[in-house]
Amino acid sequence: MSSKADIFKTGVLAVAPHMLSVIPFGIICGAIGIEMGFNPYLVYAMSIIIFGGASQIVFLQLLSGGASAIIAVTSVGVINSRHLLYGAVLSEHLEKLSLLKKLVISYFIVDQGFAESNKFLTKNKDQNNKHYHLLGTGITLWICWQISTILGIILGSFIFSIGSVF
């Protein structure tokens, strides 16, 4: 039986190769927000609240194009509806957890983390504390996403300020 820390670390290591796609995408999301004229704090807050690249880009594009907030939020909801399927798949592995733990874990579930953790959970159905794998993948992706978004905001601000000089 593995400890919680070992299971968490297994999740971190499983999702690590996905950082090759997450980092550039996070940088692009941050830079796009600045390029579209949004406040850097708003772009970063959106990254924390939405935590999904495609959803963030669509949200920014709709708002910058003049769409209402309700249209932007509804569109993000539709894009993220795939998470309902993730929840259905993961429900058998998380059924013994409290509602609060399920809600916390659900915030951190994104495509790459789901894919890696689903493989682990399927192979380790009888293991205790297997939800720590989901936390390992999700928190790793979240930290990487936030850092790369900040880099994109900085780079976007820098490029935008240089562009305005010329």
CSV table of N, CA and C in Angstrom, one decimal:
chain,number,residue,atom,x,y,z
A,1,MET,N,0.8,-1.2,0.0
A,1,MET,CA,0.0,0.0,0.0
A,1,MET,C,0.9,1.2,0.0
A,2,SER,N,0.6,2.1,-0.9
A,2,SER,CA,1.4,3.4,-1.0
A,2,SER,C,0.9,4.5,-0.1
A,3,SER,N,1.8,5.3,0.3
A,3,SER,CA,1.3,6.5,1.2
A,3,SER,C,0.7,7.5,0.3
A,4,LYS,N,0.0,8.5,1.0
A,4,LYS,CA,-0.7,9.6,0.2
A,4,LYS,C,0.4,10.3,-0.6
A,5,ALA,N,1.5,10.6,0.1
A,5,ALA,CA,2.6,11.3,-0.6
A,5,ALA,C,3.1,10.6,-1.8
A,6,ASP,N,3.2,9.3,-1.7
A,6,ASP,CA,3.7,8.5,-2.9
A,6,ASP,C,2.7,8.5,-4.0
A,7,ILE,N,1.4,8.4,-3.7
A,7,ILE,CA,0.4,8.5,-4.7
A,7,ILE,C,0.4,9.8,-5.4
A,8,PHE,N,0.5,10.9,-4.6
A,8,PHE,CA,0.5,12.2,-5.1
A,8,PHE,C,1.7,12.4,-6.0
A,9,LYS,N,2.9,12.0,-5.6
A,9,LYS,CA,4.1,12.1,-6.4
A,9,LYS,C,3.9,11.3,-7.7
A,10,THR,N,3.3,10.1,-7.7
A,10,THR,CA,3.0,9.4,-8.9
A,10,THR,C,2.2,10.2,-9.9
A,11,GLY,N,1.2,10.9,-9.4
A,11,GLY,CA,0.4,11.8,-10.2
A,11,GLY,C,1.2,12.9,-10.8
A,12,VAL,N,2.1,13.5,-10.0
A,12,VAL,CA,3.0,14.6,-10.5
A,12,VAL,C,3.8,14.1,-11.6
A,13,LEU,N,4.4,12.9,-11.4
A,13,LEU,CA,5.3,12.4,-12.4
A,13,LEU,C,4.6,11.9,-13.7
A,14,ALA,N,3.4,11.4,-13.5
A,14,ALA,CA,2.6,11.0,-14.7
A,14,ALA,C,2.2,12.1,-15.6
A,15,VAL,N,1.9,13.3,-15.0
A,15,VAL,CA,1.5,14.4,-15.8
A,15,VAL,C,2.6,15.3,-16.3
A,16,ALA,N,3.8,15.1,-15.8
A,16,ALA,CA,5.0,15.9,-16.1
A,16,ALA,C,5.2,16.1,-17.6
A,17,PRO,N,5.1,15.0,-18.4
A,17,PRO,CA,5.4,15.2,-19.9
A,17,PRO,C,4.4,16.1,-20.5
A,18,HIS,N,3.2,16.3,-20.0
A,18,HIS,CA,2.2,17.1,-20.6
A,18,HIS,C,2.5,18.6,-20.4
A,19,MET,N,3.5,18.9,-19.6
A,19,MET,CA,3.9,20.3,-19.4
A,19,MET,C,4.5,20.9,-20.7
A,20,LEU,N,4.9,20.0,-21.6
A,20,LEU,CA,5.4,20.5,-22.9
A,20,LEU,C,4.3,21.2,-23.7
A,21,SER,N,3.1,20.8,-23.5
A,21,SER,CA,2.0,21.5,-24.2
A,21,SER,C,1.3,22.5,-23.3
A,22,VAL,N,1.3,22.3,-22.1
A,22,VAL,CA,0.6,23.3,-21.1
A,22,VAL,C,1.4,24.6,-21.0
A,23,ILE,N,2.7,24.6,-20.9
A,23,ILE,CA,3.4,25.8,-20.7
A,23,ILE,C,3.2,26.8,-21.9
A,24,PRO,N,3.5,26.4,-23.2
A,24,PRO,CA,3.3,27.3,-24.3
A,24,PRO,C,1.8,27.8,-24.4
A,25,PHE,N,0.9,26.9,-24.1
A,25,PHE,CA,-0.5,27.3,-24.2
A,25,PHE,C,-0.9,28.4,-23.1
A,26,GLY,N,-0.3,28.2,-21.9
A,26,GLY,CA,-0.6,29.1,-20.8
A,26,GLY,C,0.0,30.5,-21.1
A,27,ILE,N,1.2,30.5,-21.7
A,27,ILE,CA,1.9,31.7,-22.1
A,27,ILE,C,1.0,32.4,-23.2
A,28,ILE,N,0.5,31.7,-24.1
A,28,ILE,CA,-0.3,32.2,-25.2
A,28,ILE,C,-1.6,32.8,-24.6
A,29,CYS,N,-2.2,32.1,-23.7
A,29,CYS,CA,-3.5,32.6,-23.0
A,29,CYS,C,-3.2,34.0,-22.3
A,30,GLY,N,-2.1,34.0,-21.6
A,30,GLY,CA,-1.8,35.3,-20.9
A,30,GLY,C,-1.5,36.4,-21.9
A,31,ALA,N,-0.7,36.1,-22.9
A,31,ALA,CA,-0.4,37.1,-23.9
A,31,ALA,C,-1.6,37.6,-24.7
A,32,ILE,N,-2.5,36.7,-25.0
A,32,ILE,CA,-3.7,37.1,-25.8
A,32,ILE,C,-4.5,38.0,-25.0
A,33,GLY,N,-4.7,37.7,-23.7
A,33,GLY,CA,-5.5,38.6,-22.9
A,33,GLY,C,-5.0,40.0,-22.9
A,34,ILE,N,-3.7,40.2,-22.8
A,34,ILE,CA,-3.0,41.5,-22.8
A,34,ILE,C,-3.2,42.1,-24.2
A,35,GLU,N,-3.0,41.4,-25.2
A,35,GLU,CA,-3.1,41.9,-26.6
A,35,GLU,C,-4.5,42.4,-26.9
A,36,MET,N,-5.5,41.7,-26.3
A,36,MET,CA,-6.9,42.1,-26.5
A,36,MET,C,-7.2,43.4,-25.6
A,37,GLY,N,-6.3,43.8,-24.8
A,37,GLY,CA,-6.5,45.1,-24.1
A,37,GLY,C,-7.1,44.9,-22.7
A,38,PHE,N,-7.1,43.6,-22.2
A,38,PHE,CA,-7.6,43.4,-20.9
A,38,PHE,C,-6.5,43.7,-19.8
A,39,ASN,N,-7.0,44.1,-18.6
A,39,ASN,CA,-6.1,44.4,-17.5
A,39,ASN,C,-5.4,43.1,-17.1
A,40,PRO,N,-4.1,43.2,-16.8
A,40,PRO,CA,-3.3,42.0,-16.4
A,40,PRO,C,-3.9,41.3,-15.2
A,41,TYR,N,-4.5,42.0,-14.3
A,41,TYR,CA,-5.1,41.4,-13.1
A,41,TYR,C,-6.3,40.6,-13.5
A,42,LEU,N,-7.1,41.1,-14.4
A,42,LEU,CA,-8.3,40.5,-14.9
A,42,LEU,C,-7.9,39.2,-15.6
A,43,VAL,N,-6.9,39.3,-16.4
A,43,VAL,CA,-6.4,38.1,-17.2
A,43,VAL,C,-5.9,37.0,-16.2
A,44,TYR,N,-5.2,37.4,-15.2
A,44,TYR,CA,-4.7,36.4,-14.2
A,44,TYR,C,-5.9,35.8,-13.4
A,45,ALA,N,-6.8,36.7,-13.0
A,45,ALA,CA,-8.0,36.3,-12.2
A,45,ALA,C,-8.8,35.3,-13.0
A,46,MET,N,-8.9,35.5,-14.3
A,46,MET,CA,-9.7,34.6,-15.1
A,46,MET,C,-9.0,33.3,-15.2
A,47,SER,N,-7.6,33.3,-15.2
A,47,SER,CA,-6.9,32.0,-15.2
A,47,SER,C,-7.1,31.2,-14.0
A,48,ILE,N,-7.3,31.9,-12.9
A,48,ILE,CA,-7.6,31.2,-11.6
A,48,ILE,C,-9.0,30.7,-11.6
A,49,ILE,N,-9.9,31.5,-12.0
A,49,ILE,CA,-11.4,31.1,-11.9
A,49,ILE,C,-11.7,30.1,-13.0
A,50,ILE,N,-11.3,30.3,-14.2
A,50,ILE,CA,-11.8,29.3,-15.3
A,50,ILE,C,-10.8,28.1,-15.3
A,51,PHE,N,-9.5,28.3,-15.2
A,51,PHE,CA,-8.5,27.2,-15.3
A,51,PHE,C,-8.8,26.3,-16.5
A,52,GLY,N,-8.8,26.8,-17.7
A,52,GLY,CA,-9.0,26.0,-18.9
A,52,GLY,C,-8.7,26.9,-20.1
A,53,GLY,N,-7.7,26.5,-20.8
A,53,GLY,CA,-7.1,27.3,-21.9
A,53,GLY,C,-8.1,27.6,-23.0
A,54,ALA,N,-8.8,26.7,-23.5
A,54,ALA,CA,-9.7,26.9,-24.6
A,54,ALA,C,-10.9,27.8,-24.1
A,55,SER,N,-11.3,27.5,-22.9
A,55,SER,CA,-12.4,28.3,-22.3
A,55,SER,C,-12.0,29.8,-22.1
A,56,GLN,N,-10.8,29.9,-21.7
A,56,GLN,CA,-10.3,31.3,-21.4
A,56,GLN,C,-10.2,32.1,-22.7
A,57,ILE,N,-9.6,31.5,-23.8
A,57,ILE,CA,-9.5,32.2,-25.0
A,57,ILE,C,-10.9,32.5,-25.6
A,58,VAL,N,-11.8,31.6,-25.5
A,58,VAL,CA,-13.2,31.9,-26.0
A,58,VAL,C,-13.8,33.0,-25.2
A,59,PHE,N,-13.7,33.0,-23.9
A,59,PHE,CA,-14.2,34.0,-23.0
A,59,PHE,C,-13.6,35.4,-23.4
A,60,LEU,N,-12.3,35.5,-23.5
A,60,LEU,CA,-11.7,36.7,-23.9
A,60,LEU,C,-12.2,37.2,-25.3
A,61,GLN,N,-12.2,36.3,-26.2
A,61,GLN,CA,-12.6,36.7,-27.6
A,61,GLN,C,-14.1,37.2,-27.6
A,62,LEU,N,-14.9,36.6,-26.9
A,62,LEU,CA,-16.3,37.0,-26.9
A,62,LEU,C,-16.5,38.4,-26.2
A,63,LEU,N,-15.8,38.5,-25.0
A,63,LEU,CA,-15.9,39.8,-24.4
A,63,LEU,C,-15.3,41.0,-25.2
A,64,SER,N,-14.1,40.7,-25.8
A,64,SER,CA,-13.5,41.7,-26.6
A,64,SER,C,-14.3,42.0,-27.9
A,65,GLY,N,-15.1,41.1,-28.3
A,65,GLY,CA,-15.9,41.3,-29.5
A,65,GLY,C,-17.3,41.9,-29.2
A,66,GLY,N,-17.5,42.2,-27.9
A,66,GLY,CA,-18.7,42.9,-27.5
A,66,GLY,C,-19.9,42.0,-27.1
A,67,ALA,N,-19.6,40.7,-26.9
A,67,ALA,CA,-20.7,39.9,-26.4
A,67,ALA,C,-21.0,40.2,-25.0
A,68,SER,N,-22.2,39.8,-24.6
A,68,SER,CA,-22.6,40.1,-23.2
A,68,SER,C,-21.9,39.1,-22.3
A,69,ALA,N,-21.8,39.4,-21.0
A,69,ALA,CA,-21.1,38.5,-20.0
A,69,ALA,C,-21.9,37.2,-19.9
A,70,ILE,N,-23.2,37.2,-20.0
A,70,ILE,CA,-24.0,36.0,-20.0
A,70,ILE,C,-23.7,35.0,-21.1
A,71,ILE,N,-23.5,35.6,-22.3
A,71,ILE,CA,-23.1,34.8,-23.5
A,71,ILE,C,-21.7,34.2,-23.3
A,72,ALA,N,-20.8,35.0,-22.8
A,72,ALA,CA,-19.4,34.5,-22.5
A,72,ALA,C,-19.4,33.4,-21.5
A,73,VAL,N,-20.1,33.6,-20.4
A,73,VAL,CA,-20.1,32.6,-19.3
A,73,VAL,C,-20.8,31.3,-19.8
A,74,THR,N,-21.9,31.5,-20.5
A,74,THR,CA,-22.6,30.3,-21.1
A,74,THR,C,-21.7,29.5,-22.0
A,75,SER,N,-21.0,30.2,-22.9
A,75,SER,CA,-20.1,29.6,-23.8
A,75,SER,C,-19.0,28.8,-23.1
A,76,VAL,N,-18.5,29.4,-22.0
A,76,VAL,CA,-17.5,28.6,-21.2
A,76,VAL,C,-18.1,27.4,-20.6
A,77,GLY,N,-19.3,27.5,-20.2
A,77,GLY,CA,-20.0,26.4,-19.6
A,77,GLY,C,-20.2,25.2,-20.6
A,78,VAL,N,-20.6,25.6,-21.8
A,78,VAL,CA,-20.8,24.6,-22.9
A,78,VAL,C,-19.4,23.9,-23.2
A,79,ILE,N,-18.4,24.7,-23.3
A,79,ILE,CA,-17.1,24.2,-23.6
A,79,ILE,C,-16.6,23.2,-22.5
A,80,ASN,N,-16.9,23.6,-21.3
A,80,ASN,CA,-16.5,22.7,-20.2
A,80,ASN,C,-17.4,21.6,-19.8
A,81,SER,N,-18.5,21.5,-20.5
A,81,SER,CA,-19.5,20.4,-20.2
A,81,SER,C,-18.9,19.0,-20.3
A,82,ARG,N,-17.7,18.9,-21.0
A,82,ARG,CA,-17.1,17.6,-21.0
A,82,ARG,C,-16.7,17.1,-19.6
A,83,HIS,N,-16.5,18.0,-18.7
A,83,HIS,CA,-16.2,17.7,-17.3
A,83,HIS,C,-17.3,16.9,-16.7
A,84,LEU,N,-18.5,17.0,-17.1
A,84,LEU,CA,-19.6,16.1,-16.6
A,84,LEU,C,-19.3,14.7,-16.9
A,85,LEU,N,-18.7,14.4,-18.1
A,85,LEU,CA,-18.3,13.1,-18.5
A,85,LEU,C,-17.2,12.6,-17.6
A,86,TYR,N,-16.2,13.5,-17.4
A,86,TYR,CA,-15.1,13.1,-16.5
A,86,TYR,C,-15.6,12.7,-15.1
A,87,GLY,N,-16.6,13.5,-14.6
A,87,GLY,CA,-17.2,13.3,-13.3
A,87,GLY,C,-17.9,11.9,-13.2
A,88,ALA,N,-18.6,11.6,-14.3
A,88,ALA,CA,-19.3,10.3,-14.4
A,88,ALA,C,-18.3,9.1,-14.3
A,89,VAL,N,-17.2,9.3,-15.1
A,89,VAL,CA,-16.1,8.2,-15.1
A,89,VAL,C,-15.5,8.1,-13.7
A,90,LEU,N,-15.2,9.2,-13.1
A,90,LEU,CA,-14.5,9.2,-11.8
A,90,LEU,C,-15.3,8.9,-10.6
A,91,SER,N,-16.6,9.0,-10.8
A,91,SER,CA,-17.5,8.9,-9.6
A,91,SER,C,-17.3,7.6,-8.8
A,92,GLU,N,-17.1,6.5,-9.5
A,92,GLU,CA,-16.9,5.2,-8.8
A,92,GLU,C,-15.6,5.2,-8.0
A,93,HIS,N,-14.7,6.0,-8.3
A,93,HIS,CA,-13.4,6.0,-7.6
A,93,HIS,C,-13.5,7.0,-6.4
A,94,LEU,N,-14.4,7.9,-6.5
A,94,LEU,CA,-14.5,9.0,-5.5
A,94,LEU,C,-15.7,8.9,-4.6
A,95,GLU,N,-16.5,7.8,-4.7
A,95,GLU,CA,-17.8,7.8,-4.1
A,95,GLU,C,-17.7,7.8,-2.5
A,96,LYS,N,-16.6,7.4,-1.9
A,96,LYS,CA,-16.4,7.4,-0.5
A,96,LYS,C,-16.0,8.7,0.1
A,97,LEU,N,-15.6,9.7,-0.8
A,97,LEU,CA,-15.1,11.0,-0.3
A,97,LEU,C,-16.3,11.9,0.1
A,98,SER,N,-16.0,12.8,0.9
A,98,SER,CA,-17.0,13.8,1.3
A,98,SER,C,-17.3,14.8,0.1
A,99,LEU,N,-18.4,15.4,0.2
A,99,LEU,CA,-18.7,16.4,-0.9
A,99,LEU,C,-17.7,17.5,-1.0
A,100,LEU,N,-17.2,18.0,0.1
A,100,LEU,CA,-16.2,19.0,0.1
A,100,LEU,C,-14.9,18.5,-0.7
A,101,LYS,N,-14.5,17.3,-0.4
A,101,LYS,CA,-13.3,16.8,-1.0
A,101,LYS,C,-13.5,16.6,-2.5
A,102,LYS,N,-14.7,16.2,-2.9
A,102,LYS,CA,-15.0,16.0,-4.3
A,102,LYS,C,-15.0,17.3,-5.0
A,103,LEU,N,-15.5,18.4,-4.4
A,103,LEU,CA,-15.6,19.7,-5.0
A,103,LEU,C,-14.1,20.2,-5.2
A,104,VAL,N,-13.3,20.0,-4.2
A,104,VAL,CA,-11.9,20.5,-4.3
A,104,VAL,C,-11.2,19.8,-5.4
A,105,ILE,N,-11.3,18.5,-5.5
A,105,ILE,CA,-10.7,17.7,-6.5
A,105,ILE,C,-11.3,18.1,-7.9
A,106,SER,N,-12.6,18.3,-8.0
A,106,SER,CA,-13.2,18.7,-9.3
A,106,SER,C,-12.6,20.0,-9.9
A,107,TYR,N,-12.2,20.9,-9.0
A,107,TYR,CA,-11.6,22.1,-9.5
A,107,TYR,C,-10.3,21.9,-10.3
A,108,PHE,N,-9.6,20.9,-9.8
A,108,PHE,CA,-8.2,20.6,-10.4
A,108,PHE,C,-8.3,19.7,-11.6
A,109,ILE,N,-9.4,19.1,-11.9
A,109,ILE,CA,-9.4,18.1,-13.0
A,109,ILE,C,-9.5,18.9,-14.3
A,110,VAL,N,-8.5,18.6,-15.2
A,110,VAL,CA,-8.4,19.1,-16.6
A,110,VAL,C,-8.1,17.9,-17.4
A,111,ASP,N,-8.1,18.1,-18.7
A,111,ASP,CA,-8.0,17.0,-19.7
A,111,ASP,C,-6.8,16.1,-19.4
A,112,GLN,N,-5.6,16.7,-19.3
A,112,GLN,CA,-4.4,15.9,-19.2
A,112,GLN,C,-4.4,15.1,-17.8
A,113,GLY,N,-4.8,15.8,-16.8
A,113,GLY,CA,-4.8,15.2,-15.4
A,113,GLY,C,-5.9,14.0,-15.4
A,114,PHE,N,-7.0,14.3,-16.0
A,114,PHE,CA,-8.0,13.2,-16.1
A,114,PHE,C,-7.5,12.0,-16.8
A,115,ALA,N,-6.8,12.2,-17.9
A,115,ALA,CA,-6.3,11.1,-18.7
A,115,ALA,C,-5.3,10.2,-18.0
A,116,GLU,N,-4.4,10.9,-17.3
A,116,GLU,CA,-3.4,10.2,-16.6
A,116,GLU,C,-4.0,9.5,-15.3
A,117,SER,N,-4.8,10.2,-14.6
A,117,SER,CA,-5.3,9.7,-13.4
A,117,SER,C,-6.3,8.6,-13.6
A,118,ASN,N,-7.1,8.7,-14.7
A,118,ASN,CA,-8.0,7.6,-15.0
A,118,ASN,C,-7.3,6.3,-15.2
A,119,LYS,N,-6.1,6.3,-15.9
A,119,LYS,CA,-5.3,5.1,-16.1
A,119,LYS,C,-4.9,4.5,-14.7
A,120,PHE,N,-4.4,5.4,-13.8
A,120,PHE,CA,-4.0,5.0,-12.5
A,120,PHE,C,-5.2,4.4,-11.7
A,121,LEU,N,-6.3,5.1,-11.7
A,121,LEU,CA,-7.4,4.7,-10.9
A,121,LEU,C,-8.0,3.4,-11.4
A,122,THR,N,-8.0,3.2,-12.7
A,122,THR,CA,-8.5,1.9,-13.2
A,122,THR,C,-7.6,0.7,-12.8
A,123,LYS,N,-6.3,1.0,-12.8
A,123,LYS,CA,-5.4,-0.1,-12.4
A,123,LYS,C,-5.3,-0.3,-10.9
A,124,ASN,N,-5.7,0.6,-10.1
A,124,ASN,CA,-5.6,0.6,-8.7
A,124,ASN,C,-6.9,0.7,-8.0
A,125,LYS,N,-7.9,0.0,-8.4
A,125,LYS,CA,-9.3,0.2,-7.9
A,125,LYS,C,-9.4,0.0,-6.4
A,126,ASP,N,-8.7,-0.9,-5.9
A,126,ASP,CA,-8.8,-1.2,-4.4
A,126,ASP,C,-7.9,-0.5,-3.5
A,127,GLN,N,-7.1,0.4,-4.1
A,127,GLN,CA,-6.1,1.1,-3.3
A,127,GLN,C,-6.8,2.3,-2.5
A,128,ASN,N,-6.4,2.4,-1.2
A,128,ASN,CA,-6.9,3.6,-0.4
A,128,ASN,C,-6.2,4.8,-0.9
A,129,ASN,N,-6.8,6.0,-0.7
A,129,ASN,CA,-6.3,7.3,-1.0
A,129,ASN,C,-5.9,7.5,-2.4
A,130,LYS,N,-6.5,6.8,-3.3
A,130,LYS,CA,-6.1,6.9,-4.7
A,130,LYS,C,-6.4,8.3,-5.3
A,131,HIS,N,-7.3,9.0,-4.6
A,131,HIS,CA,-7.7,10.3,-5.1
A,131,HIS,C,-6.5,11.3,-5.0
A,132,TYR,N,-5.5,10.9,-4.3
A,132,TYR,CA,-4.3,11.8,-4.2
A,132,TYR,C,-3.6,11.8,-5.6
A,133,HIS,N,-3.8,10.8,-6.4
A,133,HIS,CA,-3.2,10.9,-7.8
A,133,HIS,C,-3.9,12.0,-8.5
A,134,LEU,N,-5.2,12.2,-8.4
A,134,LEU,CA,-5.9,13.3,-9.1
A,134,LEU,C,-5.4,14.6,-8.6
A,135,LEU,N,-5.2,14.7,-7.3
A,135,LEU,CA,-4.6,15.9,-6.7
A,135,LEU,C,-3.2,16.2,-7.2
A,136,GLY,N,-2.4,15.1,-7.4
A,136,GLY,CA,-1.0,15.3,-7.9
A,136,GLY,C,-1.0,15.8,-9.3
A,137,THR,N,-1.8,15.2,-10.1
A,137,THR,CA,-1.9,15.7,-11.5
A,137,THR,C,-2.5,17.1,-11.6
A,138,GLY,N,-3.6,17.3,-10.9
A,138,GLY,CA,-4.3,18.6,-11.0
A,138,GLY,C,-3.5,19.7,-10.4
A,139,ILE,N,-3.0,19.6,-9.3
A,139,ILE,CA,-2.2,20.7,-8.7
A,139,ILE,C,-1.0,21.0,-9.5
A,140,THR,N,-0.3,20.0,-10.0
A,140,THR,CA,0.9,20.2,-10.8
A,140,THR,C,0.5,21.0,-12.1
A,141,LEU,N,-0.6,20.6,-12.7
A,141,LEU,CA,-1.0,21.3,-13.9
A,141,LEU,C,-1.5,22.8,-13.5
A,142,TRP,N,-2.1,22.9,-12.4
A,142,TRP,CA,-2.6,24.2,-12.0
A,142,TRP,C,-1.4,25.2,-11.7
A,143,ILE,N,-0.4,24.7,-11.0
A,143,ILE,CA,0.7,25.6,-10.7
A,143,ILE,C,1.4,25.9,-12.0
A,144,CYS,N,1.6,25.0,-12.9
A,144,CYS,CA,2.3,25.2,-14.2
A,144,CYS,C,1.5,26.2,-15.0
A,145,TRP,N,0.2,26.0,-15.0
A,145,TRP,CA,-0.7,26.9,-15.8
A,145,TRP,C,-0.6,28.3,-15.3
A,146,GLN,N,-0.7,28.5,-14.0
A,146,GLN,CA,-0.6,29.8,-13.4
A,146,GLN,C,0.7,30.5,-13.7
A,147,ILE,N,1.8,29.8,-13.5
A,147,ILE,CA,3.1,30.4,-13.8
A,147,ILE,C,3.2,30.8,-15.3
A,148,SER,N,2.8,29.9,-16.2
A,148,SER,CA,2.9,30.2,-17.6
A,148,SER,C,2.0,31.3,-18.0
A,149,THR,N,0.8,31.4,-17.4
A,149,THR,CA,-0.1,32.5,-17.7
A,149,THR,C,0.6,33.8,-17.2
A,150,ILE,N,1.2,33.8,-16.1
A,150,ILE,CA,1.9,35.1,-15.6
A,150,ILE,C,3.0,35.4,-16.6
A,151,LEU,N,3.7,34.4,-17.1
A,151,LEU,CA,4.8,34.7,-18.1
A,151,LEU,C,4.2,35.3,-19.3
A,152,GLY,N,3.1,34.8,-19.7
A,152,GLY,CA,2.4,35.3,-20.9
A,152,GLY,C,1.9,36.7,-20.7
A,153,ILE,N,1.4,37.0,-19.5
A,153,ILE,CA,1.0,38.4,-19.2
A,153,ILE,C,2.2,39.3,-19.3
A,154,ILE,N,3.3,38.9,-18.7
A,154,ILE,CA,4.5,39.7,-18.7
A,154,ILE,C,5.0,39.9,-20.1
A,155,LEU,N,5.1,38.8,-20.8
A,155,LEU,CA,5.6,38.9,-22.2
A,155,LEU,C,4.6,39.7,-23.1
A,156,GLY,N,3.3,39.5,-22.9
A,156,GLY,CA,2.3,40.2,-23.7
A,156,GLY,C,2.4,41.7,-23.3
A,157,SER,N,2.6,42.1,-22.1
A,157,SER,CA,2.7,43.5,-21.7
A,157,SER,C,4.0,44.1,-22.3
A,158,PHE,N,5.0,43.3,-22.3
A,158,PHE,CA,6.3,43.8,-22.8
A,158,PHE,C,6.2,44.0,-24.3
A,159,ILE,N,5.7,43.1,-25.0
A,159,ILE,CA,5.5,43.1,-26.5
A,159,ILE,C,4.6,44.3,-26.8
A,160,PHE,N,3.5,44.4,-26.1
A,160,PHE,CA,2.5,45.4,-26.3
A,160,PHE,C,3.1,46.8,-26.1
A,161,SER,N,3.9,46.9,-25.1
A,161,SER,CA,4.5,48.3,-24.8
A,161,SER,C,5.5,48.6,-25.8
A,162,ILE,N,6.3,47.6,-26.3
A,162,ILE,CA,7.3,47.9,-27.4
A,162,ILE,C,6.5,48.2,-28.7
A,163,GLY,N,5.5,47.5,-29.0
A,163,GLY,CA,4.7,47.8,-30.2
A,163,GLY,C,4.1,49.2,-30.2
A,164,SER,N,3.7,49.7,-29.0
A,164,SER,CA,3.1,51.0,-29.0
A,164,SER,C,4.1,52.1,-29.2
A,165,VAL,N,5.4,51.8,-29.0
A,165,VAL,CA,6.5,52.8,-29.2
A,165,VAL,C,6.7,53.0,-30.7
A,166,PHE,N,6.5,51.9,-31.5
A,166,PHE,CA,6.7,52.0,-32.9
A,166,PHE,C,5.4,52.3,-33.6
